[in-house]
Short mmCIF file of C-alpha atoms and ligand atoms in Angstrom, two decimals:
data_model
loop_
_atom_site.label_atom_id
_atom_site.label_comp_id
_atom_site.label_asym_id
_atom_site.label_seq_id
_atom_site.Cartn_x
_atom_site.Cartn_y
_atom_site.Cartn_z
CA UNK A 1 -15.80 -24.87 -25.96
CA UNK A 2 -13.44 -21.94 -27.00
CA UNK A 3 -14.95 -19.08 -26.05
CA UNK A 4 -13.28 -16.60 -28.74
CA UNK A 5 -14.27 -13.03 -28.78
CA UNK A 6 -12.35 -10.65 -31.99
CA UNK A 7 -12.84 -6.96 -30.99
CA UNK A 8 -14.09 -4.88 -32.85
CA UNK A 9 -11.51 -2.22 -34.83
CA UNK A 10 -11.76 1.29 -33.21
CA UNK A 11 -11.06 3.96 -35.47
CA UNK A 12 -7.60 5.49 -33.82
CA UNK A 13 -9.41 9.11 -34.17
CA UNK A 14 -12.07 8.10 -31.81
CA UNK A 15 -12.30 11.39 -29.60
CA UNK A 16 -11.92 10.92 -25.98
CA UNK A 17 -15.10 11.01 -24.09
CA UNK A 18 -14.91 14.28 -21.54
CA UNK A 19 -14.76 12.11 -18.09
CA UNK A 20 -11.97 9.91 -19.50
CA UNK A 21 -9.71 13.11 -19.60
CA UNK A 22 -11.48 14.73 -16.84
CA UNK A 23 -10.35 11.34 -14.90
CA UNK A 24 -6.86 10.88 -16.20
CA UNK A 25 -6.74 14.91 -15.58
CA UNK A 26 -7.06 14.91 -12.42
CA UNK A 27 -5.69 11.92 -10.42
CA UNK A 28 -3.72 9.67 -12.28
CA UNK A 29 0.79 10.00 -11.87
CA UNK A 30 0.88 8.91 -15.04
CA UNK A 31 -0.91 11.07 -17.58
CA UNK A 32 0.51 13.95 -14.95
CA UNK A 33 4.23 12.83 -15.26
CA UNK A 34 4.20 15.42 -18.25
CA UNK A 35 4.36 17.80 -15.71
CA UNK A 36 6.90 17.16 -14.01
CA UNK A 37 9.01 17.81 -17.66
CA UNK A 38 7.45 21.24 -18.54
CA UNK A 39 8.95 24.48 -17.32
CA UNK A 40 5.97 26.20 -17.04
CA UNK A 41 4.83 26.93 -13.89
CA UNK A 42 1.65 28.02 -15.12
CA UNK A 43 0.79 24.49 -16.43
CA UNK A 44 1.36 23.33 -13.42
CA UNK A 45 -1.36 26.09 -11.36
CA UNK A 46 -4.15 25.74 -14.61
CA UNK A 47 -3.73 21.85 -14.18
CA UNK A 48 -5.43 22.43 -11.02
CA UNK A 49 -7.83 24.08 -11.93
CA UNK A 50 -9.71 24.93 -9.47
CA UNK A 51 -8.62 23.49 -6.46
CA UNK A 52 -7.43 26.47 -4.50
CA UNK A 53 -3.19 26.63 -3.58
CA UNK A 54 -0.64 28.10 -1.46
CA UNK A 55 1.35 25.96 -0.85
CA UNK A 56 3.48 28.49 1.96
CA UNK A 57 0.46 27.68 3.98
CA UNK A 58 0.25 24.34 3.90
CA UNK A 59 2.06 22.13 7.56
CA UNK A 60 3.44 19.31 6.39
CA UNK A 61 2.69 16.22 8.11
CA UNK A 62 5.35 13.89 7.84
CA UNK A 63 5.30 11.07 8.53
CA UNK A 64 7.38 8.56 8.49
CA UNK A 65 8.13 4.77 7.79
CA UNK A 66 7.38 2.43 10.73
CA UNK A 67 4.30 4.12 12.05
CA UNK A 68 6.01 6.59 13.60
CA UNK A 69 4.01 9.58 13.17
CA UNK A 70 5.93 13.38 14.16
CA UNK A 71 3.94 16.05 13.64
CA UNK A 72 6.52 19.36 11.22
CA UNK A 73 6.41 22.42 10.31
CA UNK A 74 7.04 23.40 7.37
CA UNK A 75 8.74 26.14 7.97
CA UNK A 76 11.88 24.78 7.14
CA UNK A 77 11.63 25.12 3.68
CA UNK A 78 11.99 28.99 3.18
CA UNK A 79 10.23 29.66 -0.12
CA UNK A 80 13.03 31.87 -1.85
CA UNK A 81 14.78 28.59 -2.15
CA UNK A 82 11.21 26.92 -3.19
CA UNK A 83 10.96 29.23 -5.90
CA UNK A 84 14.66 29.24 -7.18
CA UNK A 85 14.20 24.80 -6.29
CA UNK A 86 14.22 22.16 -8.19
CA UNK A 87 11.10 20.42 -6.47
CA UNK A 88 8.14 21.79 -8.76
CA UNK A 89 9.84 19.94 -11.78
CA UNK A 90 11.25 16.55 -10.70
CA UNK A 91 9.64 14.89 -13.85
CA UNK A 92 8.34 11.51 -12.94
CA UNK A 93 9.25 9.77 -15.24
CA UNK A 94 13.09 9.11 -14.12
CA UNK A 95 11.76 7.35 -11.11
CA UNK A 96 12.60 3.78 -11.46
CA UNK A 97 13.11 4.15 -15.77
CA UNK A 98 14.43 2.12 -17.44
CA UNK A 99 15.61 2.20 -21.34
CA UNK A 100 12.68 0.06 -22.83
CA UNK A 101 10.89 1.67 -20.72
CA UNK A 102 11.52 5.05 -22.73
CA UNK A 103 9.68 4.85 -25.15
CA UNK A 104 8.07 8.26 -27.48
CA UNK A 105 6.59 10.72 -25.35
CA UNK A 106 3.45 11.23 -27.30
CA UNK A 107 2.61 7.35 -28.16
CA UNK A 108 2.99 6.79 -24.12
CA UNK A 109 0.80 10.40 -23.48
CA UNK A 110 -2.17 8.87 -26.19
CA UNK A 111 -1.79 5.96 -24.89
CA UNK A 112 -2.82 6.93 -21.42
CA UNK A 113 -5.90 8.63 -22.48
CA UNK A 114 -7.25 6.90 -24.18
CA UNK A 115 -9.09 4.20 -22.14
CA UNK A 116 -10.34 1.95 -23.81
CA UNK A 117 -8.24 1.90 -26.99
CA UNK A 118 -4.98 1.77 -24.08
CA UNK A 119 -6.44 -1.82 -22.72
CA UNK A 120 -6.13 -2.97 -27.16
CA UNK A 121 -2.55 -1.78 -27.55
CA UNK A 122 -0.48 -1.26 -24.45
CA UNK A 123 -1.78 -4.22 -22.29
CA UNK A 124 0.27 -6.72 -22.39
CA UNK A 125 -1.98 -9.56 -23.09
CA UNK A 126 -1.64 -7.72 -26.46
CA UNK A 127 1.63 -7.22 -26.91
CA UNK A 128 3.14 -9.68 -29.82
CA UNK A 129 -0.06 -10.45 -31.26
CA UNK A 130 -0.96 -8.96 -34.41
CA UNK A 131 -4.10 -6.84 -34.36
CA UNK A 132 -5.62 -8.71 -36.84
CA UNK A 133 -5.68 -12.23 -34.93
CA UNK A 134 -8.50 -13.40 -32.76
CA UNK A 135 -7.86 -12.54 -29.32
CA UNK A 136 -8.38 -15.12 -26.77
CA UNK A 137 -8.98 -13.23 -23.43
CA UNK A 138 -10.89 -15.39 -21.26
CA UNK A 139 -8.99 -18.45 -20.36
CA UNK A 140 -6.11 -19.27 -22.98
CA UNK A 141 -3.23 -16.45 -21.56
CA UNK A 142 -3.11 -19.39 -18.95
CA UNK A 143 -0.16 -21.08 -19.50
CA UNK A 144 -0.89 -25.26 -18.13
CA UNK A 145 1.54 -24.58 -15.55
CA UNK A 146 -0.23 -21.23 -14.49
CA UNK A 147 -3.68 -23.26 -14.24
CA UNK A 148 -2.19 -26.00 -11.77
CA UNK A 149 -0.80 -23.55 -9.53
CA UNK A 150 -4.67 -21.53 -9.13
CA UNK A 151 -5.25 -24.47 -8.33
CA UNK A 152 -3.80 -23.70 -5.16
CA UNK A 153 -4.30 -20.57 -4.47
CA UNK A 154 -5.13 -21.03 -1.09
CA UNK A 155 -1.01 -21.67 -0.45
CA UNK A 156 0.40 -19.81 1.64
CA UNK A 157 3.33 -20.99 0.06
CA UNK A 158 2.29 -19.60 -2.97
CA UNK A 159 4.76 -18.21 -5.26
CA UNK A 160 3.68 -14.99 -6.62
CA UNK A 161 6.94 -14.90 -8.83
CA UNK A 162 6.32 -18.13 -10.34
CA UNK A 163 2.59 -17.14 -11.00
CA UNK A 164 3.89 -13.97 -12.81
CA UNK A 165 6.67 -15.66 -14.47
CA UNK A 166 4.05 -17.95 -16.00
CA UNK A 167 1.17 -16.25 -16.76
CA UNK A 168 4.01 -13.49 -18.96
CA UNK A 169 2.97 -10.62 -16.37
CA UNK A 170 -0.75 -11.05 -16.02
CA UNK A 171 -0.14 -12.55 -12.74
CA UNK A 172 -3.11 -9.74 -11.23
CA UNK A 173 -5.69 -9.96 -14.16
CA UNK A 174 -5.96 -13.69 -14.18
CA UNK A 175 -5.44 -14.71 -9.52
CA UNK A 176 -8.27 -11.83 -8.91
CA UNK A 177 -9.83 -13.08 -12.17
CA UNK A 178 -9.84 -16.83 -11.23
CA UNK A 179 -10.84 -16.11 -7.87
CA UNK A 180 -13.85 -14.34 -8.81
CA UNK A 181 -15.05 -17.20 -10.45
CA UNK A 182 -13.69 -19.72 -7.51
CA UNK A 183 -15.90 -17.73 -5.28
CA UNK A 184 -19.14 -17.03 -7.82
CA UNK A 185 -19.96 -13.53 -7.48
CA UNK A 186 -19.77 -13.77 -11.38
CA UNK A 187 -22.93 -14.80 -11.17
CA UNK A 188 -24.55 -13.66 -8.26
CA UNK A 189 -23.28 -9.86 -9.17
CA UNK A 190 -24.04 -11.09 -12.34
CA UNK A 191 -21.24 -9.78 -13.72
CA UNK A 192 -20.07 -8.71 -17.35
CA UNK A 193 -17.26 -10.83 -18.12
CA UNK A 194 -15.46 -8.93 -20.94
CA UNK A 195 -16.45 -5.86 -18.73
CA UNK A 196 -14.83 -7.69 -15.61
CA UNK A 197 -11.86 -8.65 -17.25
CA UNK A 198 -11.27 -4.86 -18.74
CA UNK A 199 -11.29 -3.87 -15.56
CA UNK A 200 -8.94 -5.89 -13.61
CA UNK A 201 -6.21 -4.86 -17.04
CA UNK A 202 -7.62 -1.10 -16.92
CA UNK A 203 -6.20 -1.81 -13.64
CA UNK A 204 -3.25 -3.87 -14.29
CA UNK A 205 -2.40 -1.89 -16.17
CA UNK A 206 -2.06 2.11 -13.98
CA UNK A 207 -0.06 0.05 -11.61
CA UNK A 208 4.11 0.85 -12.94
CA UNK A 209 5.64 -1.38 -13.76
CA UNK A 210 9.17 0.04 -13.46
CA UNK A 211 8.24 0.53 -9.02
CA UNK A 212 10.17 -2.01 -7.66
CA UNK A 213 8.44 -3.69 -4.81
CA UNK A 214 4.48 -1.01 -5.33
CA UNK A 215 4.02 -2.40 -9.18
CA UNK A 216 1.20 -5.22 -9.78
CA UNK A 217 2.54 -8.17 -9.05
CA UNK A 218 2.26 -7.25 -4.38
CA UNK A 219 -1.51 -5.89 -5.26
CA UNK A 220 -1.77 -9.69 -7.62
CA UNK A 221 0.55 -10.76 -4.02
CA UNK A 222 -2.07 -8.66 -1.81
CA UNK A 223 -5.50 -10.12 -3.18
CA UNK A 224 -3.54 -13.96 -3.04
CA UNK A 225 -2.97 -13.16 1.12
CA UNK A 226 -6.84 -11.81 0.95
CA UNK A 227 -8.25 -14.77 -0.36
CA UNK A 228 -6.20 -16.45 2.40
CA UNK A 229 -7.74 -14.93 5.10
CA UNK A 230 -11.41 -14.65 4.01
CA UNK A 231 -11.04 -18.39 3.99
CA UNK A 232 -10.69 -18.72 7.09
CA UNK A 233 -13.27 -20.00 9.24
CA UNK A 234 -14.14 -17.45 11.22
CA UNK A 235 -14.24 -15.21 7.61
CA UNK A 236 -15.97 -17.44 5.76
CA UNK A 237 -18.64 -18.51 8.44
CA UNK A 238 -19.71 -14.87 8.27
CA UNK A 239 -18.46 -12.91 5.38
CA UNK A 240 -21.35 -11.91 3.10
CA UNK A 241 -20.83 -12.68 -0.91
CA UNK A 242 -20.90 -8.32 -1.13
CA UNK A 243 -17.75 -8.52 1.40
CA UNK A 244 -15.91 -11.09 -0.20
CA UNK A 245 -16.69 -8.83 -3.68
CA UNK A 246 -14.80 -5.43 -1.46
CA UNK A 247 -11.69 -7.14 0.40
CA UNK A 248 -10.95 -8.64 -3.52
CA UNK A 249 -11.27 -5.25 -5.04
CA UNK A 250 -9.40 -3.57 -2.27
CA UNK A 251 -7.30 -5.81 -2.36
CA UNK A 252 -6.68 -5.49 -5.94
CA UNK A 253 -6.68 -1.92 -6.22
CA UNK A 254 -5.02 -0.57 -2.39
CA UNK A 255 -1.80 1.04 -4.47
CA UNK A 256 -3.12 2.03 -7.80
CA UNK A 257 -1.02 4.02 -9.66
CA UNK A 258 1.88 4.20 -7.01
CA UNK A 259 4.78 6.35 -7.44
CA UNK A 260 6.99 5.45 -6.27
CA UNK A 261 7.59 7.29 -3.65
CA UNK A 262 6.09 7.79 -0.25
CA UNK A 263 4.12 10.32 1.06
CA UNK A 264 6.61 12.76 3.07
CA UNK A 265 8.28 12.74 -0.98
CA UNK A 266 5.00 14.52 -2.47
CA UNK A 267 4.95 16.37 0.27
CA UNK A 268 8.20 17.87 0.24
CA UNK A 269 7.98 18.24 -4.47
CA UNK A 270 4.66 20.10 -4.16
CA UNK A 271 3.01 17.78 -5.65
CA UNK A 272 0.07 18.55 -5.99
CA UNK A 273 -2.53 15.11 -4.75
CA UNK A 274 0.05 15.98 -1.59
CA UNK A 275 -2.27 19.68 -1.66
CA UNK A 276 -4.88 18.33 -3.43
CA UNK A 277 -6.16 15.74 -0.69
CA UNK A 278 -4.33 18.36 2.38
CA UNK A 279 -0.50 15.86 3.46
CA UNK A 280 -3.24 13.75 5.13
CA UNK A 281 -3.46 9.36 3.21
CA UNK A 282 -2.26 11.46 0.17
CA UNK A 283 -1.86 7.87 -1.26
CA UNK A 284 -4.07 6.48 -0.18
CA UNK A 285 -6.48 8.67 -1.43
CA UNK A 286 -4.86 8.58 -4.75
CA UNK A 287 -5.30 4.74 -4.76
CA UNK A 288 -8.89 4.84 -4.02
CA UNK A 289 -10.11 7.02 -6.31
CA UNK A 290 -8.13 5.45 -9.05
CA UNK A 291 -10.42 3.36 -8.65
CA UNK A 292 -13.59 4.42 -8.21
CA UNK A 293 -12.56 6.04 -11.50
CA UNK A 294 -12.09 2.45 -13.52
CA UNK A 295 -14.81 0.91 -11.37
CA UNK A 296 -16.65 4.21 -13.82
CA UNK A 297 -14.78 3.98 -16.84
CA UNK A 298 -15.59 0.33 -16.59
CA UNK A 299 -19.19 -0.47 -16.37
CA UNK A 300 -18.57 -3.60 -14.23
CA UNK A 301 -21.50 -2.16 -11.88
CA UNK A 302 -23.22 0.11 -14.24
CA UNK A 303 -26.09 -2.52 -14.26
CA UNK A 304 -26.54 -2.94 -10.39
CA UNK A 305 -28.60 0.30 -8.34
CA UNK A 306 -27.24 4.22 -7.87
CA UNK A 307 -27.00 3.53 -4.37
CA UNK A 308 -25.22 -0.16 -4.60
CA UNK A 309 -22.33 1.57 -6.29
CA UNK A 310 -21.87 4.65 -4.62
CA UNK A 311 -21.65 2.04 -1.48
CA UNK A 312 -19.68 -0.15 -3.24
CA UNK A 313 -17.22 3.12 -4.31
CA UNK A 314 -17.41 4.25 -0.58
CA UNK A 315 -16.44 0.88 0.97
CA UNK A 316 -13.10 0.71 -1.11
CA UNK A 317 -12.59 3.69 0.51
CA UNK A 318 -12.84 2.71 3.27
CA UNK A 319 -10.97 -0.21 3.37
CA UNK A 320 -8.35 1.00 1.49
CA UNK A 321 -7.56 3.83 3.46
CA UNK A 322 -6.86 1.75 6.46
CA UNK A 323 -3.93 0.83 4.18
CA UNK A 324 -2.37 3.80 5.24
CA UNK A 325 0.88 2.86 8.03
CA UNK A 326 0.12 6.31 9.53
CA UNK A 327 -2.28 5.13 11.27
CA UNK A 328 -1.73 1.53 12.18
CA UNK A 329 -1.48 2.41 15.40
CA UNK A 330 -5.19 3.75 15.80
CA UNK A 331 -6.18 0.27 14.02
CA UNK A 332 -4.27 -1.76 16.08
CA UNK A 333 -5.65 0.15 19.53
CA UNK A 334 -9.17 -0.55 17.79
CA UNK A 335 -8.49 -4.45 17.01
CA UNK A 336 -6.73 -5.02 20.78
CA UNK A 337 -9.75 -3.57 22.65
CA UNK A 338 -12.07 -5.29 20.54
CA UNK A 339 -9.74 -8.48 21.79
CA UNK A 340 -10.27 -7.74 25.09
CA UNK A 341 -13.16 -6.98 25.51
CA UNK A 342 -14.40 -9.80 23.15
CA UNK A 343 -17.57 -7.82 21.87
CA UNK A 344 -16.53 -8.81 18.04
CA UNK A 345 -20.25 -9.75 16.11
CA UNK A 346 -19.30 -10.85 13.04
CA UNK A 347 -22.93 -10.72 11.98
CA UNK A 348 -22.60 -6.69 12.49
CA UNK A 349 -22.18 -5.57 9.19
CA UNK A 350 -20.03 -2.40 10.91
CA UNK A 351 -17.53 -5.05 12.48
CA UNK A 352 -16.99 -7.32 9.99
CA UNK A 353 -16.00 -4.05 7.65
CA UNK A 354 -13.52 -3.76 10.12
CA UNK A 355 -12.08 -6.87 10.63
CA UNK A 356 -12.03 -6.98 6.11
CA UNK A 357 -10.13 -3.26 7.31
CA UNK A 358 -7.40 -5.30 9.69
CA UNK A 359 -7.43 -7.64 6.74
CA UNK A 360 -7.16 -6.34 4.32
CA UNK A 361 -3.59 -4.77 6.85
CA UNK A 362 -2.49 -8.16 7.23
CA UNK A 363 -2.30 -8.43 3.47
CA UNK A 364 -0.28 -5.49 2.14
CA UNK A 365 1.87 -6.76 4.97
CA UNK A 366 2.11 -10.08 5.43
CA UNK A 367 6.13 -9.78 2.97
CA UNK A 368 7.59 -10.67 6.72
CA UNK A 369 5.34 -14.06 7.52
CA UNK A 370 6.47 -15.45 3.80
CA UNK A 371 8.64 -18.56 3.46
CA UNK A 372 12.27 -16.84 3.97
CA UNK A 373 12.23 -17.65 -0.84
CA UNK A 374 9.64 -15.29 -1.92
CA UNK A 375 10.06 -12.98 1.46
CA UNK A 376 13.89 -12.39 1.00
CA UNK A 377 12.51 -11.29 -2.53
CA UNK A 378 10.92 -8.55 -1.50
CA UNK A 379 12.55 -7.57 1.07
CA UNK A 380 15.25 -6.56 -2.01
CA UNK A 381 12.67 -5.33 -3.51
CA UNK A 382 10.93 -2.69 -0.92
CA UNK A 383 15.00 -1.17 -0.15
CA UNK A 384 15.47 -1.57 -3.78
CA UNK A 385 12.60 0.93 -3.98
CA UNK A 386 13.62 3.38 -0.88
CA UNK A 387 16.77 3.74 -1.74
CA UNK A 388 15.99 4.63 -5.66
CA UNK A 389 14.33 7.16 -3.74
CA UNK A 390 16.58 7.97 -1.02
CA UNK A 391 19.23 8.66 -4.66
CA UNK A 392 16.27 11.61 -6.00
CA UNK A 393 16.30 13.13 -2.67
CA UNK A 394 20.61 13.92 -2.48
CA UNK A 395 20.31 14.12 -6.27
CA UNK A 396 18.33 16.93 -6.19
CA UNK A 397 19.65 17.42 -2.89
CA UNK A 398 16.60 16.93 -0.55
CA UNK A 399 16.25 15.26 2.90
CA UNK A 400 17.13 11.54 2.56
CA UNK A 401 13.82 10.30 3.57
CA UNK A 402 14.46 7.84 6.34
CA UNK A 403 15.31 4.13 5.73
CA UNK A 404 15.71 5.51 2.17
CA UNK A 405 20.40 6.34 2.35
CA UNK A 406 21.68 3.43 0.55
CA UNK A 407 25.20 4.79 2.65
CA UNK A 408 24.08 3.69 6.43
CA UNK A 409 20.01 1.96 5.86
CA UNK A 410 20.27 -1.72 5.56
CA UNK A 411 17.52 -4.17 3.36
CA UNK A 412 19.06 -6.16 7.85
CA UNK A 413 18.20 -3.59 9.63
CA UNK A 414 15.03 -2.04 7.76
CA UNK A 415 13.63 -6.00 8.05
CA UNK A 416 14.80 -6.01 11.43
CA UNK A 417 12.58 -2.59 12.38
CA UNK A 418 9.76 -3.58 10.01
CA UNK A 419 9.60 -6.95 11.46
CA UNK A 420 9.35 -5.51 15.26
CA UNK A 421 7.71 -2.62 15.51
CA UNK A 422 4.84 -3.50 12.66
CA UNK A 423 4.91 -7.13 11.29
CA UNK A 424 3.98 -8.47 14.57
CA UNK A 425 2.57 -6.52 16.40
CA UNK A 426 -0.42 -6.68 14.00
CA UNK A 427 -0.24 -10.29 13.39
CA UNK A 428 -0.17 -11.08 16.38
CA UNK A 429 -3.60 -9.41 17.04
CA UNK A 430 -4.49 -11.43 14.69
CA UNK A 431 -3.31 -14.45 15.80
CA UNK A 432 -5.28 -13.56 19.25
CA UNK A 433 -8.89 -13.50 16.86
CA UNK A 434 -8.04 -16.12 14.69
CA UNK A 435 -6.80 -18.95 16.30
CA UNK A 436 -5.61 -20.68 12.95
CA UNK A 437 -2.53 -23.03 11.73
CA UNK A 438 -2.23 -19.88 8.73
CA UNK A 439 -1.62 -17.35 12.09
CA UNK A 440 0.16 -20.05 13.34
CA UNK A 441 2.02 -20.04 10.57
CA UNK A 442 2.42 -17.26 9.33
CA UNK A 443 3.73 -15.68 13.26
CA UNK A 444 5.93 -18.62 12.74
CA UNK A 445 7.55 -17.65 9.46
CA UNK A 446 7.88 -13.91 10.86
CA UNK A 447 9.88 -15.56 13.39
CA UNK A 448 12.03 -18.26 11.25
CA UNK A 449 12.61 -15.04 8.96
CA UNK A 450 13.75 -11.72 11.83
CA UNK A 451 16.34 -15.30 12.39
CA UNK A 452 17.27 -14.93 10.10
CA UNK A 453 17.97 -11.32 8.84
CA UNK A 454 19.56 -11.00 11.97
CA UNK A 455 22.27 -13.60 11.31
CA UNK A 456 23.16 -11.94 8.21
CA UNK A 457 23.89 -9.16 9.49
CA UNK A 458 26.49 -10.56 12.51
CA UNK A 459 28.07 -12.08 9.42
CA UNK A 460 28.46 -9.25 8.25
CA UNK A 461 29.85 -7.52 11.56
CA UNK A 462 32.10 -10.21 12.19
CA UNK A 463 33.55 -11.48 8.87
CA UNK A 464 33.44 -7.73 7.41
CA UNK A 465 31.34 -8.79 4.27
CA UNK A 466 28.48 -8.62 2.93
CA UNK A 467 27.30 -11.50 0.70
CA UNK A 468 26.84 -14.82 2.15
CA UNK A 469 26.24 -17.42 -1.03
CA UNK A 470 25.43 -20.53 2.05
CA UNK A 471 22.13 -17.89 2.23
CA UNK A 472 21.73 -16.88 -0.83
CA UNK A 473 18.63 -18.32 -3.10
CA UNK A 474 18.60 -19.10 -6.79
CA UNK A 475 15.31 -18.25 -8.06
CA UNK A 476 13.97 -21.24 -9.85
CA UNK A 477 12.11 -21.92 -13.09
CA UNK A 478 11.32 -25.65 -12.28
CA UNK A 479 7.47 -25.66 -10.64
CA UNK A 480 7.62 -26.05 -7.30
CA UNK A 481 6.36 -30.10 -5.93
CA UNK A 482 4.12 -28.86 -4.69
CA UNK A 483 1.74 -27.04 -7.14
CA UNK A 484 3.19 -29.62 -10.27
CA UNK A 485 -0.99 -31.29 -11.70
CA UNK A 486 -1.33 -34.65 -10.06
ZN1 ZN B 501 0.84 -2.47 -0.76
#
């Protein structure tokens, strides 16, 4: 039977709860973005409130991509130059801005501040639906084809781009809700389905759809990959429901409210989050705190004992912080040591947590291990985001970050470097830990994709042409055979 929930009509002038305002004010890029449009520095210091902030004392961590960590003094930034420089006033709304997303600022502000109102008014679920209509929020948003795809949600070839189109841009909500249901987490943890749905919609909404790469589709892709790893024999026979709940939550929220620029950019533009988190894992700390904010706001676990909720929040942080690519070598060394000693015991909760960290790290950077038609799209998207950052850096006469210069860097070089120095070492160790068909498949695709990028590079250098029609693939709206209902 079809279940239909009619949401109550809420007064538009409902006062905003204090905890919502403080959460939004303190940590959300989206709500704080208007600060960067204003010329008054006092606004900034007021907004920072009790946080002691003296940028001249800060020593910046200059973290290169590809896991190459270097420390560089901030002495290069002369205070007088900074004083007259437009860094502080970079309007984060200009990042990846598109005409259709511009909208009147006042309306957007209101939307960001009213959490439940935002859910009601801004969710893509409800766009175009007259408000007086009943809202079918349990499963009527799936098309038949999307449902068919979910039957193969554990396939490594799962096409998240197609799934996102079939769900009208709701891949993260649809996929995560489905997995929660499939793992029996809703029953086991006695989750309120409306609260769960509301939480997931808020998570999806707090990803920036303007980001070419760090958006909700990436989060959905990471969640799907996490599901594939959770099903691997070594994990599935030892993980508890708590571990699975945590793993899926971490995957879905691990890049929450990502601004589409990296940590060095936030540091050199004196973004308040860089000061708040002392230039260390700035983005990851923000993703984690944003996730905690939404968990509390939604009340998803409000029925659980407080100690369980706090444990959940803390472990969520430990998983999300592990995705900081600048700490890759620490995790990899630890992983290797365990594998060399053969001392990983998944009966041990600490060891299981470590494996969840490694699984999330793999899921986060598994793009090069997907089939070419998917992998290639991710590569182009991440390069677009890097180059956009580089363009802004050039515009404001900042040093262009590594890999962000569209004049000298290329998608081929970026990918070959990333695969060689970041992805391959991680997936080789993962394959030692979980020596399965999936691990072999991932390493196989990694090798093939790297060869494809190398081939493209060679053709460019030999012909001077930067396009190769033979290697170009067109997106198809046709559901691939593997997803068709039998
Ligand atoms: Zn990510």
